[in-house]
Coordinates of C-alpha atoms in Angstrom, one line a residue:
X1100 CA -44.6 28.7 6.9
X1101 CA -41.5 29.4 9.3
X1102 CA -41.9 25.1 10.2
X1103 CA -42.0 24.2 7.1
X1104 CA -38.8 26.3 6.4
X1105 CA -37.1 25.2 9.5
X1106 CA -38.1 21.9 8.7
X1107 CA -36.7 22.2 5.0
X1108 CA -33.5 23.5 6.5
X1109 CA -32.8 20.5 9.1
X1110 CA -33.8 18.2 5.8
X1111 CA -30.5 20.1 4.1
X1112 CA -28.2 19.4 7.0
X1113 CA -28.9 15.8 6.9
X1114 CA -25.4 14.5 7.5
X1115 CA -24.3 12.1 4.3
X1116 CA -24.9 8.7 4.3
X1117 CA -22.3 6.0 4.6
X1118 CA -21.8 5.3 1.0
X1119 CA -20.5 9.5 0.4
X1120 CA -18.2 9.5 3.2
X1121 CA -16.7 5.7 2.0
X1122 CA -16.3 7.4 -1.4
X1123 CA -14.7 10.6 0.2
X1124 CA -12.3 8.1 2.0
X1125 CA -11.5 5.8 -0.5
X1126 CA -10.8 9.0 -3.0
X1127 CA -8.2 9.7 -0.5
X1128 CA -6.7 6.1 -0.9
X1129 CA -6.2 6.2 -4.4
X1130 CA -4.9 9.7 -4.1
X1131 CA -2.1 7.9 -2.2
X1132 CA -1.9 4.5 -4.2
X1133 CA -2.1 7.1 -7.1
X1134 CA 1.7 9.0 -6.0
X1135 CA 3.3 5.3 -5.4
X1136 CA 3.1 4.3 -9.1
X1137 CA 2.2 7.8 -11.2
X1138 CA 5.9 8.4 -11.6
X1139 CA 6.6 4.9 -12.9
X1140 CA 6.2 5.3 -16.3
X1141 CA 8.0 8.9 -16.7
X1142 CA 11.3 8.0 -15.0
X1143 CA 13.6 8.0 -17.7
X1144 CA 11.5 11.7 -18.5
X1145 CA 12.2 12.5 -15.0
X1146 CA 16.1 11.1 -14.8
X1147 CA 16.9 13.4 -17.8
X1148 CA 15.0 16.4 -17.0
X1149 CA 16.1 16.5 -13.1
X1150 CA 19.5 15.5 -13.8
X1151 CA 19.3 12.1 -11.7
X1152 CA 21.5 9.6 -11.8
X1153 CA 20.6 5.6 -12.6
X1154 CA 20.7 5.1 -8.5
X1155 CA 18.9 8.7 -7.9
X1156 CA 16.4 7.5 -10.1
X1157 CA 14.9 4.5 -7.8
X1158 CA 14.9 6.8 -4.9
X1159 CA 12.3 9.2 -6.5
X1160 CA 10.4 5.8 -5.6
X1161 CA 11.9 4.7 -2.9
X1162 CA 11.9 8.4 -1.1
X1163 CA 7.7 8.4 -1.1
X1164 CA 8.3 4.8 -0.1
X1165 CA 10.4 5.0 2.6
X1166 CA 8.8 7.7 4.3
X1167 CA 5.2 6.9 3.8
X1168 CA 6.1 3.2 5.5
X1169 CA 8.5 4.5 8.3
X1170 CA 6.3 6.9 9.2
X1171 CA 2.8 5.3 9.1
X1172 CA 3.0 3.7 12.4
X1173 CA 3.2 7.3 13.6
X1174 CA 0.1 8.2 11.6
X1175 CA -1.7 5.9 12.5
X1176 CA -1.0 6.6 16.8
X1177 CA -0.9 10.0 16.1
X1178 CA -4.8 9.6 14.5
X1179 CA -6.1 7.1 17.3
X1180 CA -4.6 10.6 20.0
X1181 CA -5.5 13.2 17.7
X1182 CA -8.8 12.7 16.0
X1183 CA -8.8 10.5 12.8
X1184 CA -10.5 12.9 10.5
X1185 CA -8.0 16.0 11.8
X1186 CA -4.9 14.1 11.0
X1187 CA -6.7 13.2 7.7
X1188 CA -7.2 16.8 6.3
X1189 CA -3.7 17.8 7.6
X1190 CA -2.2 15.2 5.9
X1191 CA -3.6 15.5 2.9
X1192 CA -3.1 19.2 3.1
X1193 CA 0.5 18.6 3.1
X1194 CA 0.8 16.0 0.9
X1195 CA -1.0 19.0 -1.9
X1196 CA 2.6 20.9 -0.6
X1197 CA 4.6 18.3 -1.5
X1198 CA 2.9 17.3 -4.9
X1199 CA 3.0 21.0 -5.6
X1200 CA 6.5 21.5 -5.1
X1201 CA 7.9 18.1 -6.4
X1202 CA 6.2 19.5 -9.9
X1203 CA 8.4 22.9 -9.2
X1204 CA 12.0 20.9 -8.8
X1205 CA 14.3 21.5 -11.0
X1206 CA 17.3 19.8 -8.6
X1207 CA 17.4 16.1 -7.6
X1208 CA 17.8 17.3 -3.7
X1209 CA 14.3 19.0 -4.4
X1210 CA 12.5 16.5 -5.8
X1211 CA 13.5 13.6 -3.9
X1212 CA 12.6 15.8 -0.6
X1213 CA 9.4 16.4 -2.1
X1214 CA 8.7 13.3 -2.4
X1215 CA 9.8 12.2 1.0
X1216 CA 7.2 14.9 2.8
X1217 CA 4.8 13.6 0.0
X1218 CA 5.1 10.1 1.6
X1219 CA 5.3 11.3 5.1
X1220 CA 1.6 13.3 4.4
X1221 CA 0.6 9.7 2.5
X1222 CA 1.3 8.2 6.1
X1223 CA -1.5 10.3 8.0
X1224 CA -3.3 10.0 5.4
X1225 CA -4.0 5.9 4.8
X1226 CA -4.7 4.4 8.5
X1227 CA -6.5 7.4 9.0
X1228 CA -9.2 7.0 6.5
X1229 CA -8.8 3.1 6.5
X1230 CA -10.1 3.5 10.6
X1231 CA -12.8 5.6 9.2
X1232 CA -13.8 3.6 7.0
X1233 CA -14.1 0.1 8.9
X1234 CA -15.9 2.5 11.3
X1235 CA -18.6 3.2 9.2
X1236 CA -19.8 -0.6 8.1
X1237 CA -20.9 -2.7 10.8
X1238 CA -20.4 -6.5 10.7
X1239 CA -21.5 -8.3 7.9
X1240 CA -22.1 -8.3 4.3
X1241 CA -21.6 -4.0 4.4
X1242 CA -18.0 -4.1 5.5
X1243 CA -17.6 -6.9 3.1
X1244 CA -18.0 -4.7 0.2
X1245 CA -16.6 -1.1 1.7
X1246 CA -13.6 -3.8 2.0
X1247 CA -14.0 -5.0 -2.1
X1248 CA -14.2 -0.8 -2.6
X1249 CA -10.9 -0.4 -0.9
X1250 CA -9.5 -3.1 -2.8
X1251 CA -10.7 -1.4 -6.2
X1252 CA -9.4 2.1 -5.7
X1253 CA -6.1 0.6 -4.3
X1254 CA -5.5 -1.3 -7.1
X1255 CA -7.0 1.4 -9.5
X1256 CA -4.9 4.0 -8.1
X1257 CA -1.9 1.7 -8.5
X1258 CA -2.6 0.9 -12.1
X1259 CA -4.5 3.4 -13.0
X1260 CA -1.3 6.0 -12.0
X1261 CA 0.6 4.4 -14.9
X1262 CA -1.8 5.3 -17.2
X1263 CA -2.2 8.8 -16.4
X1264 CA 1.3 8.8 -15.9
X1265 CA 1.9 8.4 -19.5
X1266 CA -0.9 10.0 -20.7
X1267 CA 0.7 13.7 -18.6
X1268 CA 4.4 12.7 -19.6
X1269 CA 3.6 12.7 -23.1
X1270 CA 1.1 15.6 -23.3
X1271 CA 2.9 18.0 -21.0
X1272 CA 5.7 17.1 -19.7
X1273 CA 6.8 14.9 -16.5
X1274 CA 6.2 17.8 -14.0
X1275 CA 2.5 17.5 -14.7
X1276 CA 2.5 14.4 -13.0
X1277 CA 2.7 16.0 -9.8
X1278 CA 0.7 19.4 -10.6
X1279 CA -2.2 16.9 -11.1
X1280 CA -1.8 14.9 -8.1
X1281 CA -1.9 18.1 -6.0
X1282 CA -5.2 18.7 -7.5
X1283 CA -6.7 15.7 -7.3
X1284 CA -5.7 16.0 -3.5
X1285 CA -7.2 19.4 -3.1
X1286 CA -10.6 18.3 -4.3
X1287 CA -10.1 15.0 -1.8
X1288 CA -9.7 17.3 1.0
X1289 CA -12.8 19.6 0.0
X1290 CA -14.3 16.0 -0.3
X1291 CA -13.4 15.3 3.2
X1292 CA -14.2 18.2 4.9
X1293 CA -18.4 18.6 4.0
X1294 CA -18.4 14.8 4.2
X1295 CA -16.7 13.0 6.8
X1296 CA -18.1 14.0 10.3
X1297 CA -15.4 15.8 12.7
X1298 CA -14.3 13.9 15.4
X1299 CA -16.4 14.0 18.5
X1300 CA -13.7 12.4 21.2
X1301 CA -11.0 11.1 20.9
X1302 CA -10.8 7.5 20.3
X1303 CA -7.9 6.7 22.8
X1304 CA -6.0 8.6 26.0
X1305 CA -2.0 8.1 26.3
X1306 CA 1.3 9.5 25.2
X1307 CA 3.1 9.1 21.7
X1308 CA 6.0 7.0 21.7
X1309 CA 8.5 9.3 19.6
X1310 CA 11.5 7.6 20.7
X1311 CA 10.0 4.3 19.5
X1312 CA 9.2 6.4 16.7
X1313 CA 12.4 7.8 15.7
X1314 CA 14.3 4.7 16.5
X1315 CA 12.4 2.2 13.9
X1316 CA 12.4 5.6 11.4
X1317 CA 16.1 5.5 11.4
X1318 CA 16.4 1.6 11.3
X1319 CA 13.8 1.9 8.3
X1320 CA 15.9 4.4 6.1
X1321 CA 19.7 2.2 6.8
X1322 CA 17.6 -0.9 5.9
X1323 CA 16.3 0.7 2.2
X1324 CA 19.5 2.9 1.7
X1325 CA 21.6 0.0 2.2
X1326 CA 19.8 -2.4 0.0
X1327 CA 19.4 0.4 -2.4
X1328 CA 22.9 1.3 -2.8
X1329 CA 24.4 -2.2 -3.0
X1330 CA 22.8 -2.5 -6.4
X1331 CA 25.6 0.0 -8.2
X1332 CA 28.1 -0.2 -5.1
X1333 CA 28.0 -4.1 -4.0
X1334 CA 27.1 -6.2 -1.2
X1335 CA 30.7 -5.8 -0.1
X1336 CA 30.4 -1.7 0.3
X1337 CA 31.9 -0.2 3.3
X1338 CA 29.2 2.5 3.7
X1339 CA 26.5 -0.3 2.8
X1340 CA 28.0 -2.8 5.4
X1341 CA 27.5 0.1 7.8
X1342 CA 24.0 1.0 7.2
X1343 CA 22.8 -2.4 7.1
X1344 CA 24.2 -3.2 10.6
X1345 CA 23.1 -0.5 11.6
X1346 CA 19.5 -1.2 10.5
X1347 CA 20.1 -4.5 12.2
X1348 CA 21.1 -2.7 15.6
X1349 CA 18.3 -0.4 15.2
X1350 CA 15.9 -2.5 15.0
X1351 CA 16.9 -5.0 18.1
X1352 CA 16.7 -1.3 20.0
X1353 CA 13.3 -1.0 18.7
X1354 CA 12.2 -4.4 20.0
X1355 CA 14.3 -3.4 23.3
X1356 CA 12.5 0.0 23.9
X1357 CA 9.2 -1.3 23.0
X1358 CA 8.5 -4.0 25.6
X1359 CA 9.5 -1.5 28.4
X1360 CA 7.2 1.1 27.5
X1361 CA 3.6 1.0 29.1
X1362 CA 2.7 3.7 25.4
X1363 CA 4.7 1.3 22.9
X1364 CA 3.9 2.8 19.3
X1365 CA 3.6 -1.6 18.8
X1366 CA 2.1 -3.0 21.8
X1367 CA 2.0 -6.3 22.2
X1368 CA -1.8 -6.1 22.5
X1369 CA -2.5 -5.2 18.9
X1370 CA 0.1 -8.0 17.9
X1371 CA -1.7 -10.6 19.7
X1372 CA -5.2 -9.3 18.8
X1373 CA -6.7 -12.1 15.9
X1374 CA -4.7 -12.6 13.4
X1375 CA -2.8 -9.6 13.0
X1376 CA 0.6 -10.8 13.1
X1377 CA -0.3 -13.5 10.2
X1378 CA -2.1 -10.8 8.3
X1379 CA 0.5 -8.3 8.3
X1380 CA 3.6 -10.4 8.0
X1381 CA 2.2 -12.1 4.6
X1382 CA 0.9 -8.5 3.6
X1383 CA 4.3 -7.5 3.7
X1384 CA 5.6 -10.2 1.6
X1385 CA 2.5 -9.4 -0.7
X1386 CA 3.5 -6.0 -0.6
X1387 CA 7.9 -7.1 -1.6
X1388 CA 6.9 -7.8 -5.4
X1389 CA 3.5 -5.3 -6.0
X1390 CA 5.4 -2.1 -5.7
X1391 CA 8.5 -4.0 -7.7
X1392 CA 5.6 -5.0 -10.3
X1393 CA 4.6 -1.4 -11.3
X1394 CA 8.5 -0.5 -11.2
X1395 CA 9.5 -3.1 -14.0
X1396 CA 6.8 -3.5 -16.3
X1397 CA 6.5 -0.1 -17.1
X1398 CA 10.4 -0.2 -18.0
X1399 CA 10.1 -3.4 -20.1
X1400 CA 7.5 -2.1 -22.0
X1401 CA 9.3 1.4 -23.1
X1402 CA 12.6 0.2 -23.0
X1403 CA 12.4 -3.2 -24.8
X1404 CA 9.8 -2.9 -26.5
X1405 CA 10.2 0.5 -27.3
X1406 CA 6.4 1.6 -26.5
X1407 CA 6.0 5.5 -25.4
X1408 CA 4.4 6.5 -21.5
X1409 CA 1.1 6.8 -23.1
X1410 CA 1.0 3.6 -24.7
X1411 CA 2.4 2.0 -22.1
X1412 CA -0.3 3.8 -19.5
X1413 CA -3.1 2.7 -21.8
X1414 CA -1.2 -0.9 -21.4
X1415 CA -1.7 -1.1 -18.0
X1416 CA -5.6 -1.2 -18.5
X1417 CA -6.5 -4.8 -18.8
X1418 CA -4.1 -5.2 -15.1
X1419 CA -6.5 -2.0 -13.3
X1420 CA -9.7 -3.9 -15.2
X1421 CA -8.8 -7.2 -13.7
X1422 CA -8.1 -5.9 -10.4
X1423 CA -11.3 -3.8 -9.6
X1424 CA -12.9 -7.1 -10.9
X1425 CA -11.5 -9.3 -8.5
X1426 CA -12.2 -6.9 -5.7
X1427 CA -15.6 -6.8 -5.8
X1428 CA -15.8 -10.6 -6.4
X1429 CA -13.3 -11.5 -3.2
X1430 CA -15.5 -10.9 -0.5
X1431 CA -18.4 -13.1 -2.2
X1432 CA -16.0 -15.9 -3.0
X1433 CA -14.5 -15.7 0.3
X1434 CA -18.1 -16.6 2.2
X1435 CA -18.3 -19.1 -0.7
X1436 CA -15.1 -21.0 0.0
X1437 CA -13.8 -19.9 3.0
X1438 CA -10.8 -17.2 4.0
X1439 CA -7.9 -19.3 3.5
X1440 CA -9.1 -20.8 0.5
X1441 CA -9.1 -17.8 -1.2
X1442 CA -6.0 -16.2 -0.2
X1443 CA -4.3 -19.4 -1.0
X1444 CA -5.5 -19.7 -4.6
X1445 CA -5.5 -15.5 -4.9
X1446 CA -1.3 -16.0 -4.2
X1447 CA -1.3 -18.6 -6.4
X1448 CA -2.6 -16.7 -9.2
X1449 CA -0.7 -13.4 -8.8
X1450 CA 2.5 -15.6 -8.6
X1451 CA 0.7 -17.7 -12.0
X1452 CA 1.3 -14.3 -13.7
X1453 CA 4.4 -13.7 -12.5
X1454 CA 5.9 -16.9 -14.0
X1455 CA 4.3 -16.1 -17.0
X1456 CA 5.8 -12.6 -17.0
X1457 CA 9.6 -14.1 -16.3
X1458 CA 9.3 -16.2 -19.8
X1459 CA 9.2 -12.3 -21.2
X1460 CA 11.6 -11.7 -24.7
X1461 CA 14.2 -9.3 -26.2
X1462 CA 11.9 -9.2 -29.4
X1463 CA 8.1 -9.9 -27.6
X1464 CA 5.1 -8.0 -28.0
X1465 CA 2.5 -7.0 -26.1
X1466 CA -0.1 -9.0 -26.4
X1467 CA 1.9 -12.2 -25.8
X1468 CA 4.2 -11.2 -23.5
X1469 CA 2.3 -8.7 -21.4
X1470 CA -1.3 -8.5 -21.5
X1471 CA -2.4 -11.9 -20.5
X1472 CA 0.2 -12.7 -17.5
X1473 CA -1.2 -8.8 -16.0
X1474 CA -4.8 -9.9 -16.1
X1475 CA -3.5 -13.0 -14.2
X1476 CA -1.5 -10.9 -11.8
X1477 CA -4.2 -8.3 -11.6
X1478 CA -7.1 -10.4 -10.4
X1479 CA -4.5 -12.6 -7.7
X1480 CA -3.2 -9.5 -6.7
X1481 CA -6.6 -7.7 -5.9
X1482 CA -8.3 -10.9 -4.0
X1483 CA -5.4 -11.0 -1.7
X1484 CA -5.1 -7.8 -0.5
X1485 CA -8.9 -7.4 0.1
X1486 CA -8.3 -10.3 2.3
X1487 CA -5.3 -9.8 3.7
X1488 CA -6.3 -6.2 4.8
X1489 CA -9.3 -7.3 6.9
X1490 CA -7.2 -10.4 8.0
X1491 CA -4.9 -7.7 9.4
X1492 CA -7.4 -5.5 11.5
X1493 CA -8.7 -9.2 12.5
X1494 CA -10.0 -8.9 16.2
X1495 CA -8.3 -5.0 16.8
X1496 CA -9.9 -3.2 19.8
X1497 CA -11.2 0.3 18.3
X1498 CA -8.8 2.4 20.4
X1499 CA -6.1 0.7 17.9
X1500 CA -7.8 1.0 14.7
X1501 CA -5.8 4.1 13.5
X1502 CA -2.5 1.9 14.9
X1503 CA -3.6 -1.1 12.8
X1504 CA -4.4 0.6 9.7
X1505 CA -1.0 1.9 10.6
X1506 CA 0.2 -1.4 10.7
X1507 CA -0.9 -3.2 8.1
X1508 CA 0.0 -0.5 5.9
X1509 CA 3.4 -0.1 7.3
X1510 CA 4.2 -3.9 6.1
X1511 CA 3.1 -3.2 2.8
X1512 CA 5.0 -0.2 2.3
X1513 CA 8.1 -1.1 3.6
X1514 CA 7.9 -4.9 2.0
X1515 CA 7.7 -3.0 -1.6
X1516 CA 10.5 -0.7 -0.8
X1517 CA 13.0 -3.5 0.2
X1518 CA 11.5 -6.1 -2.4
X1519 CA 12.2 -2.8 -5.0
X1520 CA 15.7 -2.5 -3.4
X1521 CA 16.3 -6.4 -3.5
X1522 CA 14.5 -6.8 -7.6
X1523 CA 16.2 -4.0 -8.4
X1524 CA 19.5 -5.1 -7.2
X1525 CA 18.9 -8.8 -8.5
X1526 CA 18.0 -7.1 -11.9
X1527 CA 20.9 -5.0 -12.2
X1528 CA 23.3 -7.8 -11.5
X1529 CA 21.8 -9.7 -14.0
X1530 CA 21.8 -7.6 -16.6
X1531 CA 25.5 -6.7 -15.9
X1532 CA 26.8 -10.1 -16.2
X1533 CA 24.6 -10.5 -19.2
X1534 CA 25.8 -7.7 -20.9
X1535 CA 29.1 -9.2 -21.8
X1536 CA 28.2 -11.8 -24.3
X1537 CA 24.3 -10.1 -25.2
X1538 CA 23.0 -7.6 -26.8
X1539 CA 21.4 -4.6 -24.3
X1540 CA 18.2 -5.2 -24.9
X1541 CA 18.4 -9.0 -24.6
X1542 CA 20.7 -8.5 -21.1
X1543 CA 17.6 -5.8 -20.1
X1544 CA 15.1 -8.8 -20.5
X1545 CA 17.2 -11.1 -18.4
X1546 CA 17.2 -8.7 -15.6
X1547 CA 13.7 -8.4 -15.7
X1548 CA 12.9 -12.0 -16.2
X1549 CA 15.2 -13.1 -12.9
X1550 CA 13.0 -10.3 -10.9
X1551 CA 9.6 -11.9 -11.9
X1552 CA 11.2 -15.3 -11.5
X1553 CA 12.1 -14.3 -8.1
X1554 CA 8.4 -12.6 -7.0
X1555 CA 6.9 -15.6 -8.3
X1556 CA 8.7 -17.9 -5.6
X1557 CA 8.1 -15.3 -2.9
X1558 CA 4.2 -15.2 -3.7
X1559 CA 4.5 -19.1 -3.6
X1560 CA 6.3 -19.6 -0.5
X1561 CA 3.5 -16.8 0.9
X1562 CA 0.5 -19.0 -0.5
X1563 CA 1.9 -21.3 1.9
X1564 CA 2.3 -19.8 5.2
X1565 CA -1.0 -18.3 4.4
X1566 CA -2.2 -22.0 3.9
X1567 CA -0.4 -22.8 7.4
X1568 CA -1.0 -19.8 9.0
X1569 CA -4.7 -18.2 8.5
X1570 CA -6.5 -21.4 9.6
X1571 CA -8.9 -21.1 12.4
X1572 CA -8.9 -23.6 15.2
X1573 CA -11.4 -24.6 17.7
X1574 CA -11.9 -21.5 20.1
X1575 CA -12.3 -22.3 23.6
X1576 CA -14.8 -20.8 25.3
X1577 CA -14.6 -18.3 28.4
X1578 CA -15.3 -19.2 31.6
X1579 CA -16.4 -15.7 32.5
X1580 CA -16.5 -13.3 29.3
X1581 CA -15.1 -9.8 30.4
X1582 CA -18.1 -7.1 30.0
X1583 CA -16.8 -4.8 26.5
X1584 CA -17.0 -1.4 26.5
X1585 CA -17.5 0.7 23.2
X1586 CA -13.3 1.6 23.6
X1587 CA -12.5 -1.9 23.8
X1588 CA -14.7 -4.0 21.6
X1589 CA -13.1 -6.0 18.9
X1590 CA -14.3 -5.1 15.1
X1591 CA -15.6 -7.9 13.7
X1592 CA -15.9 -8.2 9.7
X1593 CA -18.1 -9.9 7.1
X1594 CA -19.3 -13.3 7.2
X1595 CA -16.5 -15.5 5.1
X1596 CA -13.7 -12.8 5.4
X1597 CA -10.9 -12.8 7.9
X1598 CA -12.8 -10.7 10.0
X1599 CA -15.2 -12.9 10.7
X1600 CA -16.0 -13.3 13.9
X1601 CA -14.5 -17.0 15.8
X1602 CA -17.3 -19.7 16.3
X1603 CA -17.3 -20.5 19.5
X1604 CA -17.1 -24.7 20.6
X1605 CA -19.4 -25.0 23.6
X1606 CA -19.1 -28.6 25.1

């Protein structure tokens, strides 16, 4: 009797199997993919409610934006020192802080800070449950599809935040936005905690780098404010001058400090490692015109064609649809036809839509000038970032795998914020100079048209260093391969993905 209840006991402690703790992790991605784009669709709600101006409008954006990508190196070191899953739950414990107060502003000081600490809690949070994640799946077909799954909720929590955006905004008000990403947050962190197991060591030894740290921060927020500002101040700005030199002097420091330092927040080891430096650099292109995507569309559709936040959340359905779809298709087309193959034509598509998107009109509808170019854009958009994530943790010894989820989240985030800076600017000007001899809502449309004409041409020119740059060539083979140790040992990825491990050309 007393076996069979001890027995009954150990069967209830069973630790979860891999598939719960991915789908505690990747709840905790869209969480974070949910803050980038939830507030989208309620800015003008927000502008007039908080008492914002047109330019303190784009930084309740380009706050969360700024932080969570300036500070996501540091997440991702302070997870690989720390303990993964501790630096998870405190992040998302204070990202619940920040939601909750954000909803509580009534100032724009107050909100935008609440949306900075919400980004800086979104930093601990993504490389730290990315790491986890790829942790979890060994090589093959398995981390394939936990890669598709992060893929899915990404996207879904980008699209999907436009939608329940809408749907909160027109129900309850905008500061329900916020209220309901704090609980969603809670219930990932209860998530988290009974099904991620604690951290046994830690996966690496060494110091954090906080003046490497603090030095790319600052060179981060002069790069965004400048760009930012120059859209209602221009180019030719004294205090914009400043900041962008200054992010330009910044950033040569960072370089400086970085190859002296024996704890580098970058080392050149991770940069060297695969393909990272490919995989992040076009992930940050990718990265310049998704964030600016979620930013315009949502504007076209309410302010030229006059649709309210919960019709246009319920139009961003067929985009969300397309792009779970393509994420659980990428890795299978990417062992049918190869890694470069498929980001190629995935870049091609997304910019397909884009194009499509920049022949948008003054007097359009939605059906023909929205819904097809965003299932275009929405399957493109989802195949390339499955690859280009694993392409990115390509060959990363496991000490770094916090640092490189770090990383290739970094170039993502801080792409979008300067392509949002850049579009926005572009946009503005446009529709300025427009203005003159057009009606608003025509001059509107022109703005928005040069953007998507714009982030077509960047996606192209990225289909083609990905074509030029992702290619495998003939690895030579050791003379004497080094004995690996557990702390050392490269993560190798699916068959057909970018993760793949090299083939090796004897003689």
């Amino acid at each position: 009797m007393n076996v069979a209840l001890t027995q009954t006991g150990r069967s209830a402690r069973r630790p979860p199997g891999p598939g719960a703790v991915l789908a505690a992790l990747a709840a905790a991605q869209f969480t974070v993919m949910l803050a980038t784009s939830i507030v989208n669709v309620a800015l003008p709600q927000i502008r007039d409610g908080a008492g914002l101006s047109d330019g303190g409008t784009t930084w309740v954006v380009n706050a969360y934006g700024l932080a969570f990508g300036a500070l996501l190196l540091a997440g991702g070191r302070v997870a690989d020192l720390l303990g993964r899953r501790r630096v998870l739950v405190a992040g998302l414990a204070l990202f619940v802080l920040a939601s909750v107060a954000a909803g509580l502003a009534t100032s724009p000081g107050v909100l935008i800070g609440a949306r900075a600490v919400q980004g800086a809690g979104a930093a601990a949070i993504a490389p730290a449950a990315l790491a986890l994640a790829m942790d979890g799946f060994p090589p093959g077909p398995a981390r394939g599809r936990a890669l598709g799954v992060w893929g899915a909720v990404s996207g879904a929590g980008a699209a999907g935040g436009v939608l329940l955006g809408g749907v909160l905004t027109q129900a309850w008000g905008w500061p329900w936005i916020f209220h309901s990403v704090a609980f969603g947050a809670v219930l990932v962190l209860a998530a988290v905690a009974v099904l991620v197991p604690r951290d046994a060591v830690r996966e690496t030894a060494g110091r954090f780098d906080l003046l490497g740290t603090v030095t790319v921060t600052l060179a981060l927020t002069c790069l965004v404010w400048g760009l930012t500002t120059a859209r209602g101040a221009g180019w030719g700005d004294p205090p914009v001058l400043g900041a962008l030199g200054g992010a330009v002097v910044l950033l040569a420091a960072f370089c400086v400090i970085e190859r002296g330092r024996p704890q580098a927040l970058v080392p050149v080891r991770l940069l060297t490692a695969g393909r990272v430096g490919a995989g992040n650099l076009l992930m940050a292109l990718l990265g310049s015109v998704w964030i600016a995507l979620f930013f315009f569309l949502p504007l076209y559709q309410q302010q030229v064609l006059g649709s309210g936040p919960l019709v246009t959340g319920v139009g961003q359905l067929p985009l969300a649809g397309a792009h779970m779809l393509g994420s659980a298709l990428a890795p299978r087309v990417a062992r049918r036809f190869g890694a470069t193959a498929t980001l190629t034509a995935a870049l091609l598509t997304e910019a397909a839509g884009l194009l499509w998107l920049s022949r948008m009109s003054a007097d359009g509808t939605y059906p023909v000038d929205v819904l097809g170019p965003s299932v275009l854009v929405g399957l493109g958009l989802s195949v390339a970032f499955v690859q280009l994530t694993g392409l990115a943790v390509d060959g990363v010894p496991r000490q770094d795998a916090g640092l490189a989820g770090g990383l290739v989240n970094t170039t993502r985030q801080v792409g979008g914020a300067i392509g949002l800076a850049a579009l926005a600017t572009l946009a503005g000007s446009v529709t300025a100079g427009a203005s003159a001899d057009r009606p608003s809502l025509e001059a509107l449309t022109a703005g928005y048209r040069a953007a998507f004409t714009v982030s077509a041409a960047v996606l192209a020119v990225t289909a083609l260093l990905a074509l030029l740059l992702t290619r495998r060539t003939g690895a030579r083979t050791p003379a004497a391969p080094a004995p690996a140790g557990p702390a050392s040992d490269p993560a190798p990825g699916p068959e057909g993905s970018p993760l793949s491990p090299v083939r090796q050309n004897t003689p």
